[in-house]
Each structure stands twice: as structure tokens, then as C-alpha cells.
PDB file of C-alpha atoms in Angstrom:
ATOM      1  CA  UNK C   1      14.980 -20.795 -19.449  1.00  0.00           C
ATOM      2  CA  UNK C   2      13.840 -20.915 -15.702  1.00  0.00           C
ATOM      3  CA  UNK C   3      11.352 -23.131 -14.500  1.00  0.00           C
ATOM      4  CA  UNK C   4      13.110 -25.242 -16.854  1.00  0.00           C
ATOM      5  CA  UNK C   5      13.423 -28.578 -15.590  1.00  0.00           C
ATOM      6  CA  UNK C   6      14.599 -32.544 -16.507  1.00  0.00           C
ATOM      7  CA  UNK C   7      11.561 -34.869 -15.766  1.00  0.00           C
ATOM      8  CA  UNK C   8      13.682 -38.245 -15.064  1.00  0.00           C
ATOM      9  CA  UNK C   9      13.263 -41.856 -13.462  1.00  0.00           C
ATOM     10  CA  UNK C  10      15.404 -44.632 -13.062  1.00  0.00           C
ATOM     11  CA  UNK C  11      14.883 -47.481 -15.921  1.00  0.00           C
ATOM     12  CA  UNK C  12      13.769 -50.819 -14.503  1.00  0.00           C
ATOM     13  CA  UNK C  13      16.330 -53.573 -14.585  1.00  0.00           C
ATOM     14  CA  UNK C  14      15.397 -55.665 -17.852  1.00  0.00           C
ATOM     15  CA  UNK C  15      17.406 -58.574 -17.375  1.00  0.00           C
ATOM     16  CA  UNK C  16      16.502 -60.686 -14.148  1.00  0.00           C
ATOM     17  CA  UNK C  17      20.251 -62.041 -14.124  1.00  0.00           C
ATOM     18  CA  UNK C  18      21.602 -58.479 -13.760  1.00  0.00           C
ATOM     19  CA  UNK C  19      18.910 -57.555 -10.435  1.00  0.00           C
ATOM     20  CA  UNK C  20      20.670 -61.108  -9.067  1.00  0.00           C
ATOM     21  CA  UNK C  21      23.828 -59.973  -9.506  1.00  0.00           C
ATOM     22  CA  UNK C  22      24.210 -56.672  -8.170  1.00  0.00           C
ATOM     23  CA  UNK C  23      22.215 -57.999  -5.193  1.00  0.00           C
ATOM     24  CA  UNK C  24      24.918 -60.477  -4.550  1.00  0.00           C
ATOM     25  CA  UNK C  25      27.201 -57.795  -5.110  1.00  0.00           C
ATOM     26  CA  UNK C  26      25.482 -55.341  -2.431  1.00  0.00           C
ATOM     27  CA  UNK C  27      25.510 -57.803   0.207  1.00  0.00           C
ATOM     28  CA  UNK C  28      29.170 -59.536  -0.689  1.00  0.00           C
ATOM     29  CA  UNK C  29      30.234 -55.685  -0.532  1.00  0.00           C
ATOM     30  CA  UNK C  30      28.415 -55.030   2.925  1.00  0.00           C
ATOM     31  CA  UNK C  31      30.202 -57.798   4.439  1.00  0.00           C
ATOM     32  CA  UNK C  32      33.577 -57.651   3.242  1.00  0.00           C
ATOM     33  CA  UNK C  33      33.640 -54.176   4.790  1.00  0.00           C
ATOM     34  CA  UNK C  34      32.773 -55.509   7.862  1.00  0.00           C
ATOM     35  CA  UNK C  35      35.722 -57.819   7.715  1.00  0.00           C
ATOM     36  CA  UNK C  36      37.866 -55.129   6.496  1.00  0.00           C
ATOM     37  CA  UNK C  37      37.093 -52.810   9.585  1.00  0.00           C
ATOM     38  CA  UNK C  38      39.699 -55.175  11.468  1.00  0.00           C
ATOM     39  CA  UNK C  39      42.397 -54.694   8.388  1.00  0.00           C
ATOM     40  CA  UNK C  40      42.299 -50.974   9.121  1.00  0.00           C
ATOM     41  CA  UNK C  41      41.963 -51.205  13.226  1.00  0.00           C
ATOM     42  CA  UNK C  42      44.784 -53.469  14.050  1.00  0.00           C
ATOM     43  CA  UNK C  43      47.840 -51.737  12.888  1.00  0.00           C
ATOM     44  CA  UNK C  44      46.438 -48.709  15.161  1.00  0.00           C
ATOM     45  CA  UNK C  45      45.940 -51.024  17.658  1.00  0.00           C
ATOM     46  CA  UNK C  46      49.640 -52.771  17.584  1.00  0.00           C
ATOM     47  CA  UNK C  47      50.937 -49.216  17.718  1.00  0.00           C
ATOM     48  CA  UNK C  48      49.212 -48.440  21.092  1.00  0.00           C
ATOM     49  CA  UNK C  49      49.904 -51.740  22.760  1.00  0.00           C
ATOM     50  CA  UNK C  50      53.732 -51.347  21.766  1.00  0.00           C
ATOM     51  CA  UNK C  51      54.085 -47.664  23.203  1.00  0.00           C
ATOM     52  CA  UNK C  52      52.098 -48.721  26.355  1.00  0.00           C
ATOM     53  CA  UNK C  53      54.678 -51.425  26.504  1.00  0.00           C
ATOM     54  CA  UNK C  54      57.489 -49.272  26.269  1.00  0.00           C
ATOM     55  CA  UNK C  55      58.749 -50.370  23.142  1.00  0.00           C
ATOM     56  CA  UNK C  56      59.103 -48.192  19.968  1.00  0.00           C
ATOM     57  CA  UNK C  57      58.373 -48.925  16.505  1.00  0.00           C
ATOM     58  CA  UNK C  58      60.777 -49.658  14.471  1.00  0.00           C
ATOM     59  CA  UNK C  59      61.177 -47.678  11.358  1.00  0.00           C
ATOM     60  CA  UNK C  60      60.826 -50.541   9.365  1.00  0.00           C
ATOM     61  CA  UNK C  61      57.463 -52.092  11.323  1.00  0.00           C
ATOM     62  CA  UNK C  62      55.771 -48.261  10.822  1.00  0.00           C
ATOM     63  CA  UNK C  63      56.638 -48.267   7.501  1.00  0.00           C
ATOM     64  CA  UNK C  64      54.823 -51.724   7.131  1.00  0.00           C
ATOM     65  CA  UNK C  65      52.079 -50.711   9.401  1.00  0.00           C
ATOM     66  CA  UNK C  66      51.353 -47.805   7.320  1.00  0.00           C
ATOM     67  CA  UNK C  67      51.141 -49.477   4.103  1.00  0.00           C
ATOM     68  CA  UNK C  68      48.702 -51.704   5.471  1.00  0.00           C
ATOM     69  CA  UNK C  69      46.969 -48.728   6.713  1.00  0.00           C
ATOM     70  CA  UNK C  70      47.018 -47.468   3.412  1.00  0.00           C
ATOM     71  CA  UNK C  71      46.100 -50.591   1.669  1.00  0.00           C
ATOM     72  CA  UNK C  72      43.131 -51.146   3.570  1.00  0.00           C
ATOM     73  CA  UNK C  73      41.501 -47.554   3.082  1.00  0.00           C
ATOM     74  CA  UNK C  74      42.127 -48.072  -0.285  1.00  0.00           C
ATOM     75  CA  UNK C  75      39.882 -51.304  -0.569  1.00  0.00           C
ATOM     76  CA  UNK C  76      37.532 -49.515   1.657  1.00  0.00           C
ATOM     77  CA  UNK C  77      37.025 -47.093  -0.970  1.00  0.00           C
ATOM     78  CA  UNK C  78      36.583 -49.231  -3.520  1.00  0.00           C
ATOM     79  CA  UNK C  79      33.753 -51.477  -1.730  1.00  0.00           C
ATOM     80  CA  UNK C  80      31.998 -48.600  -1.026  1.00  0.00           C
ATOM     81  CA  UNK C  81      32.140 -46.979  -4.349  1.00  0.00           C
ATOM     82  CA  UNK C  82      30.632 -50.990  -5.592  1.00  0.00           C
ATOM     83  CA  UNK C  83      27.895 -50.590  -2.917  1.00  0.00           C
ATOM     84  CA  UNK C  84      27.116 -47.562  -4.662  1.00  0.00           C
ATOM     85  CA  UNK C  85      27.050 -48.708  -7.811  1.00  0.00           C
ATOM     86  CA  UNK C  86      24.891 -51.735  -6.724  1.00  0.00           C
ATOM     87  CA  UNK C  87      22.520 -49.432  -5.490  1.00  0.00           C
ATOM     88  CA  UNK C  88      22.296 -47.023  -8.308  1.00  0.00           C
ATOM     89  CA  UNK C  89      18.710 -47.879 -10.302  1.00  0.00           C
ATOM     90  CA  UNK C  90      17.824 -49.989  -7.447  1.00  0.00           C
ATOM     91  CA  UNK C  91      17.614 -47.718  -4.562  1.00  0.00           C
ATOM     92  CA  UNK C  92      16.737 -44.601  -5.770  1.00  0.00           C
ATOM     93  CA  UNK C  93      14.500 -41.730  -3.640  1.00  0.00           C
ATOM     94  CA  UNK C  94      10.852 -42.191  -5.249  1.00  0.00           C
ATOM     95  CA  UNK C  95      10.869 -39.462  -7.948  1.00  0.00           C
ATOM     96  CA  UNK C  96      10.222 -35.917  -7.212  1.00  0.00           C
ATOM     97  CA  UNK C  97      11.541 -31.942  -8.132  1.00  0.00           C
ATOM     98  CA  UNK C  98      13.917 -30.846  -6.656  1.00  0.00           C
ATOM     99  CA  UNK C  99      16.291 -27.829  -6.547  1.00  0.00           C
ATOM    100  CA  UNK C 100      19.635 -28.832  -8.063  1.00  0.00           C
ATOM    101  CA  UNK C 101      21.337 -26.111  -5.918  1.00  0.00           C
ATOM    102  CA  UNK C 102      20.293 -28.256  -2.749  1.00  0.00           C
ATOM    103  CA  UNK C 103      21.832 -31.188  -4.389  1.00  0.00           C
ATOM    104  CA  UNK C 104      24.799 -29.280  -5.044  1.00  0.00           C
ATOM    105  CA  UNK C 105      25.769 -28.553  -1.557  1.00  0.00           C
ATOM    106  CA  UNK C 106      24.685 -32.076   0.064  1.00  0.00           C
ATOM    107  CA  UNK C 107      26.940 -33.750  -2.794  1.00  0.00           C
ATOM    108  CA  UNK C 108      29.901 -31.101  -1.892  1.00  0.00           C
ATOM    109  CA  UNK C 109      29.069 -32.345   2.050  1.00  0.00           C
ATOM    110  CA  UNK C 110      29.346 -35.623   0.890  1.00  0.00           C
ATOM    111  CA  UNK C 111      32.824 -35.718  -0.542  1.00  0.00           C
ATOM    112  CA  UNK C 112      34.054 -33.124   1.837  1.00  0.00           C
ATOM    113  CA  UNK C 113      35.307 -30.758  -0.728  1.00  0.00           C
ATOM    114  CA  UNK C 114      38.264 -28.907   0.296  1.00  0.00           C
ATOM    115  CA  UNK C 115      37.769 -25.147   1.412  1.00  0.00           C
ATOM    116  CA  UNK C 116      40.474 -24.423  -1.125  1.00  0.00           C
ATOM    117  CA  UNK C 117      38.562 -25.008  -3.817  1.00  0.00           C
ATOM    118  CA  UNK C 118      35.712 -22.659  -5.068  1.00  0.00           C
ATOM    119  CA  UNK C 119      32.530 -23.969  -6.149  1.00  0.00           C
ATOM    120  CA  UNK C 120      30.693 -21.676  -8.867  1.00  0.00           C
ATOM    121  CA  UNK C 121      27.143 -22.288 -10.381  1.00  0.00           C
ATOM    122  CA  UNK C 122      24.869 -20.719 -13.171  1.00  0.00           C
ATOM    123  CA  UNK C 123      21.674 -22.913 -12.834  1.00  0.00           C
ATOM    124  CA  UNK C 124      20.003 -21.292 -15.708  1.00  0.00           C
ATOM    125  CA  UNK C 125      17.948 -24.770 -16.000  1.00  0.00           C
ATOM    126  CA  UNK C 126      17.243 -24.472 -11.777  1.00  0.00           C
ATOM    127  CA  UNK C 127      15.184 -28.076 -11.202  1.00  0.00           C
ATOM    128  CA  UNK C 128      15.338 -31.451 -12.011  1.00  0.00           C
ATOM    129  CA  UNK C 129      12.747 -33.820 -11.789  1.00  0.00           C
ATOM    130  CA  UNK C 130      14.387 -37.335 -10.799  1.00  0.00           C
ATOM    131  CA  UNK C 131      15.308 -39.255  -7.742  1.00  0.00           C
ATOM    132  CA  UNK C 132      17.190 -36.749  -5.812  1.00  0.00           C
ATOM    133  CA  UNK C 133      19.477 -39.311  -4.094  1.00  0.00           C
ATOM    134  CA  UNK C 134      20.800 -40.029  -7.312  1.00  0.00           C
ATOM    135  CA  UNK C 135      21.235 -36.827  -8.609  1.00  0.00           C
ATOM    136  CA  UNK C 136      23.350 -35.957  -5.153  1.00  0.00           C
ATOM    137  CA  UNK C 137      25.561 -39.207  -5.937  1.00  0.00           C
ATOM    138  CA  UNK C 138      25.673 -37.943  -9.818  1.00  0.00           C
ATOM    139  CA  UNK C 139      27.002 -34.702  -8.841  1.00  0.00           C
ATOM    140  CA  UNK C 140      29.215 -35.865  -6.123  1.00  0.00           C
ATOM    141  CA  UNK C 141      30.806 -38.393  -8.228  1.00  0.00           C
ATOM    142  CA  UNK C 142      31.475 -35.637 -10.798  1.00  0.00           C
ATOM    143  CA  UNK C 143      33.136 -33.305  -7.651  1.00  0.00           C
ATOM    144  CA  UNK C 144      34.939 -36.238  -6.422  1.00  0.00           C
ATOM    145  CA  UNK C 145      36.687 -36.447  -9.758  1.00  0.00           C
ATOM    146  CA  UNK C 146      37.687 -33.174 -10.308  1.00  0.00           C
ATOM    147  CA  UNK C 147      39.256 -32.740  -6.715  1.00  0.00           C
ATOM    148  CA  UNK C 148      41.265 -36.343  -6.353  1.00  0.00           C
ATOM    149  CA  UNK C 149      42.722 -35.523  -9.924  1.00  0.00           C
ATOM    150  CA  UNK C 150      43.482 -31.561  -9.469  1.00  0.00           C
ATOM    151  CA  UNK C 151      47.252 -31.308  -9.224  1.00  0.00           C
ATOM    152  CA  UNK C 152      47.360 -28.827  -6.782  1.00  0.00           C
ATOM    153  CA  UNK C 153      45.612 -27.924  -3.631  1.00  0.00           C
ATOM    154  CA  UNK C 154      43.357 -25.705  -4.497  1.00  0.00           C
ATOM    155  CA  UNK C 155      40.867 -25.229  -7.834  1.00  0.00           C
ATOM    156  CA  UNK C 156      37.612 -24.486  -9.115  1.00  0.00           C
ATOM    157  CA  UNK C 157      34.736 -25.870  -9.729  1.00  0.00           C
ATOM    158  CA  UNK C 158      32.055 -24.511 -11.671  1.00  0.00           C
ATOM    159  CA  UNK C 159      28.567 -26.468 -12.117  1.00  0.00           C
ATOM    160  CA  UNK C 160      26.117 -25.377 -14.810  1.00  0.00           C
ATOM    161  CA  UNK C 161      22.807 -26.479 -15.905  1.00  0.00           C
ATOM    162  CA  UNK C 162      20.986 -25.435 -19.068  1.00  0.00           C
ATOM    163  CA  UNK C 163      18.369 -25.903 -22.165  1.00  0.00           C
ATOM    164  CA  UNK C 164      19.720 -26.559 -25.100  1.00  0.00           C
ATOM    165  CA  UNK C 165      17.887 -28.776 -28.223  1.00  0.00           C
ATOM    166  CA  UNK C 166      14.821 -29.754 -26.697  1.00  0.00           C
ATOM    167  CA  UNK C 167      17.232 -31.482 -23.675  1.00  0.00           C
ATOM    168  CA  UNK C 168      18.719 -30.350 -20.568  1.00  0.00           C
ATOM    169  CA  UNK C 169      22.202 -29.833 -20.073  1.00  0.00           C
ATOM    170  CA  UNK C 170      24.263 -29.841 -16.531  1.00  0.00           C
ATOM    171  CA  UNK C 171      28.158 -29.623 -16.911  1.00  0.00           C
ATOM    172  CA  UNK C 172      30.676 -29.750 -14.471  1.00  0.00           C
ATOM    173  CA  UNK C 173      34.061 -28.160 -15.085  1.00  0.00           C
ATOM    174  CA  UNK C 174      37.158 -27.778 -13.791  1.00  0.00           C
ATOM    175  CA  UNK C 175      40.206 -26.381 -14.233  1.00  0.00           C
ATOM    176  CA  UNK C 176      43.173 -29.327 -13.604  1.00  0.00           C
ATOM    177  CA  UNK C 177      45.130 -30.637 -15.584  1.00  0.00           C
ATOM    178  CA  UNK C 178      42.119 -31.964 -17.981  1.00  0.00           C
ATOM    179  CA  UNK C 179      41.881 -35.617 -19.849  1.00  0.00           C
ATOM    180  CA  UNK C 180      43.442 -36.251 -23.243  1.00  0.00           C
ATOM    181  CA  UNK C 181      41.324 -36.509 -26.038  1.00  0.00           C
ATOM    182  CA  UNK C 182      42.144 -40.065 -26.861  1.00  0.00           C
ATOM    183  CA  UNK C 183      40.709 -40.889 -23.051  1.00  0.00           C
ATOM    184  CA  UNK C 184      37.471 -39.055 -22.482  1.00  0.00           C
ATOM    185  CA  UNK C 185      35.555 -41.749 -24.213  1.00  0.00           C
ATOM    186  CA  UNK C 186      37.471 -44.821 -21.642  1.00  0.00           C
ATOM    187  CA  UNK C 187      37.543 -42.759 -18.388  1.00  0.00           C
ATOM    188  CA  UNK C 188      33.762 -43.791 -17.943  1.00  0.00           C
ATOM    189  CA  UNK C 189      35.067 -47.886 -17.920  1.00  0.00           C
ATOM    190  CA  UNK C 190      35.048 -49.315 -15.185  1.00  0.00           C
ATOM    191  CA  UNK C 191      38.160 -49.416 -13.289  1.00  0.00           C
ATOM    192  CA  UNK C 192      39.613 -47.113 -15.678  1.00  0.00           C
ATOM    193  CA  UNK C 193      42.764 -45.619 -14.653  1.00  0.00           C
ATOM    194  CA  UNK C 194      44.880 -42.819 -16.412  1.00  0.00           C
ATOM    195  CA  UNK C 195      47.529 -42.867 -13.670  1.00  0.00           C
ATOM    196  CA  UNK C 196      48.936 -45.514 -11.139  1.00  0.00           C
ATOM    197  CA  UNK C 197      46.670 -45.692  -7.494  1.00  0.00           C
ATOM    198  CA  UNK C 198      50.347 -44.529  -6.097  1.00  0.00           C
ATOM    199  CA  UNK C 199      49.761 -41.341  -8.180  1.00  0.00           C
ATOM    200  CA  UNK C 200      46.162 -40.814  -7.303  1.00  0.00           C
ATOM    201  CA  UNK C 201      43.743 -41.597  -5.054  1.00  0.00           C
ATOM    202  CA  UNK C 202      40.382 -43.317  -5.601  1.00  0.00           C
ATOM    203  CA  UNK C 203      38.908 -46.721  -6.889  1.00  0.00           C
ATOM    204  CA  UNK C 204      38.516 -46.273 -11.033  1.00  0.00           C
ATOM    205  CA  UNK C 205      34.645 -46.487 -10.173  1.00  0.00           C
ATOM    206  CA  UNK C 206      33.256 -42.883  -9.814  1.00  0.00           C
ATOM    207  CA  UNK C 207      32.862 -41.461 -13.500  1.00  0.00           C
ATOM    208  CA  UNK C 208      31.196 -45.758 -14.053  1.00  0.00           C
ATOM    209  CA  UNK C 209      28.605 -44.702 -11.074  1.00  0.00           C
ATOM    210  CA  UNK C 210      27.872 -41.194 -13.035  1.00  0.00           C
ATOM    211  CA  UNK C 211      27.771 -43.101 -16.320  1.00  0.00           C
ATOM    212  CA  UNK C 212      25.320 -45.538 -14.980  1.00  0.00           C
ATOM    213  CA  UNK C 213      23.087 -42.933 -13.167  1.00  0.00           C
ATOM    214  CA  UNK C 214      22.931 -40.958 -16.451  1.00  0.00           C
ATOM    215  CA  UNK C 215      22.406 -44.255 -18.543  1.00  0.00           C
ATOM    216  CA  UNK C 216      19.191 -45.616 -16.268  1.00  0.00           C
ATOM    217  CA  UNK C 217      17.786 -41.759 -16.608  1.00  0.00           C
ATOM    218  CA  UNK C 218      17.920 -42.348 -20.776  1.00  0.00           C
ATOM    219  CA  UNK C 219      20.962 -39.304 -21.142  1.00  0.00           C
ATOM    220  CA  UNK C 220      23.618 -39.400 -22.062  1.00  0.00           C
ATOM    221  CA  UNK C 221      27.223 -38.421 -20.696  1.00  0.00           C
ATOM    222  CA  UNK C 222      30.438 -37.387 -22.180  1.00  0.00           C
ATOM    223  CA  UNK C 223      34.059 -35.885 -21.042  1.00  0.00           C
ATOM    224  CA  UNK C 224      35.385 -32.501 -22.862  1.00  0.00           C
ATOM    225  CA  UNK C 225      37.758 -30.191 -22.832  1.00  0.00           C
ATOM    226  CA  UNK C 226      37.111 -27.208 -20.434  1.00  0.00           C
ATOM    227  CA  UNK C 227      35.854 -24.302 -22.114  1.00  0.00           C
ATOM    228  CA  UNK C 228      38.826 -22.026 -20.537  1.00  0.00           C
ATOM    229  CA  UNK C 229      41.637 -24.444 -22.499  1.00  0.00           C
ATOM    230  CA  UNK C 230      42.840 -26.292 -19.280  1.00  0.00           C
ATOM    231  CA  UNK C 231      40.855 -28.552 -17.033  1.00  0.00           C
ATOM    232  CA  UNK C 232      37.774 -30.922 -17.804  1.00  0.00           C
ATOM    233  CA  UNK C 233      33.988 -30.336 -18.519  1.00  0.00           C
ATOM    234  CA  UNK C 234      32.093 -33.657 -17.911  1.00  0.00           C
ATOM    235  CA  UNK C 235      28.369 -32.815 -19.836  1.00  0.00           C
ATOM    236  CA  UNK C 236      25.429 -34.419 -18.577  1.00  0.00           C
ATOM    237  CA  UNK C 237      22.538 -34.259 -21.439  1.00  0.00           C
ATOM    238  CA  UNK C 238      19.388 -35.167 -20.373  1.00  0.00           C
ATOM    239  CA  UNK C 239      15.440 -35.613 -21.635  1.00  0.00           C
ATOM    240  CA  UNK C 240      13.804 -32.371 -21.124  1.00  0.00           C
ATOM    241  CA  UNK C 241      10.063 -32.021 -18.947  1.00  0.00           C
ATOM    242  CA  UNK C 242       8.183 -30.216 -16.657  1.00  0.00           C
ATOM    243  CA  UNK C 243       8.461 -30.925 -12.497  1.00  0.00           C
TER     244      UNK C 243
END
């Protein structure tokens, strides 16, 4: 199966109203960041104007400052995870091969995976043919997910891509505490949540942005249990080719 490889491109936009909206919603995204840098400066900058002053923070105040602090990264995260999905069919790298081990590691740079966790791959099924910035944001949106909802501090990853039925196949799996079987089909809805933002981190957007990557490239994605019993195996099927 090597030299095996997905021959993809992003489906045009069909319906005119949908190209207006997510343009609104890339640039009403852009510029609420910029208004929300100040949200997430200002409580750092109260703290050093107080201690230059000579006056200590009250447990209370840091207590309130933080949540602020915390409240505002949190909306940053979610207006960049819309930009992305704004951008996703709209924005893509003109479409070429690529090495899906290359995407890999710049979607593991991306998220910043932690050094505790071990990334494994078997690319039997070593190229894809498809905008590559996608595929990075495909596969980091997939890492993303399986390190914000491991319950402990380390794990393993292991990404796999394969033939299988005339299609190609790219999985990634890890071993956490996995999805229930009622919820695989909902955790790709938008601003789906299986636990409370207080519980875990992120915005409810990232397995939407995978879903809609996978959609535009006419494949098809689903959520299953990990092949070892515990964890999650999110399969990416997609129209087989030549690059």
C-alpha cells in the first residue's frame, strides 16, 4: 500500500449566503480579538502598578483578577478556533502532495503537544494529495482533542493512515478516558460539550473544524472506540487517488 495516496480539494461554497457569512464572521472574529487583547492585559497591568505602589493584592482582588484572566483566554480560544473555522474551505494552500509525516509534526508544533505524551505513527498510506494547510489544522484539531481531554499528564498518541475499500483511511487514537457510545455521533456539533469548561479546557469547536475539513474534502468522519478497549479512535475516510 505505499505510494498510496488521497487525491483531495476543498468543495466550493454552493450557497452565496454561506461565503457572506463566514466572511462576516472572519472579520467580526479578527476584531473582537483585538478588543479582547486589553481584557487579558489589564489585570496584569493593575497587578504591576499596585506592587510598584506598594500596595498588595488582596486575596479577594487576585482571585477576581485571575478569573478575568481566565475568562478572557478562554474567549480567546474560542475566536480563534471561529477564525479557523471561517477559514476552512476558503483559505486553503492551493492543492498539492504532500508527506503526511511533515504534517504530523507541524500540527504537533502547532498545539504544543506535551513532551509527556508519545506520538506513534504507521503511515502505511504515506501521502495525501490535498491542501496541506488543512490537513495540518485536520490533524492538529484531532491532537488537540486527545490531549485537553486525557485525564492525566501524560498519554499516547498513535496516528495511522491506510487503504482500505477503494478509500483511504487516517485514524487517530488515543488512549484517555474515550467517548461513550451514545456521544461519538454529537461530539462533532458545534459547541458540543461532554463536560463543564471548569472541567476542561477548550472552545466545543475543534472536532466541528475536523468535521468540516473532512466534509469540504467529500469523506467522511466518525468517533470509535480505541482499538486497545480504553481511549478514542477518531477515523478519517477519505476518496482514494494518485498525487
Amino acid at each position: 500500500m505505499h505510494g498510496t495516496s488521497a487525491a483531495l480539494c476543498a468543495a466550493p461554497q454552493t450557497g452565496v449566503d454561506v461565503d457572506e457569512f463566514e466572511e462576516a464572521l472572519y472579520h467580526i472574529t479578527h476584531d473582537l480579538r483585538a478588543m479582547l487583547r486589553a481584557t487579558r492585559t489589564i489585570p496584569e497591568w493593575l497587578r504591576e502598578d499596585l506592587e510598584s505602589e506598594g500596595r498588595p493584592l488582596s486575596e479577594t482582588v487576585s482571585s477576581s483578577l485571575g478569573m478575568l484572566e481566565a475568562s478572557a483566554r478562554r474567549a480567546d480560544t474560542l475566536l480563534d478556533d471561529l477564525l479557523t473555522y471561517s477559514r476552512v474551505g476558503r483559505c486553503g494552500d492551493p492543492v498539492s502532495t504532500f508527506d503526511i509525516a511533515s504534517a504530523v509534526l507541524d500540527a504537533a508544533a502547532r498545539v504544543g503537544v506535551p513532551e509527556a505524551f508519545v506520538i506513534e505513527t504507521c503511515l502505511e498510506a504515506p501521502e495525501l494529495t490535498a491542501p496541506r494547510n488543512d490537513c495540518v489544522t485536520l490533524l492538529a484539531t484531532l491532537l488537540s482533542n486527545a490531549v485537553i481531554h486525557r485525564d492525566s499528564p501524560s498519554g499516547n498518541i498513535s496516528i495511522a493512515s491506510y487503504a482500505r475499500d477503494g478509500s483511504i483511511v487516517l485514524s487517530v487514537e488515543d488512549d484517555g478516558p474515550g467517548i461513550p457510545e451514545a456521544h461519538r455521533a454529537s461530539v462533532f456539533d458545534m459547541m458540543k460539550r461532554l463536560k463543564s469548561r471548569d472541567a476542561r479546557e477548550g472552545s466545543g469547536l475543534g472536532l466541528s473544524i475536523a468535521r468540516k475539513i473532512v466534509l469540504g474534502w467529500g469523506g467522511d468522519i466518525r468517533a470509535r472506540g480505541a482499538r486497545a478497549g480504553r481511549g478514542t479512535r477518531i477515523e478519517v475516510t477519505l476518496p482514494d487517488g494518485t498525487g
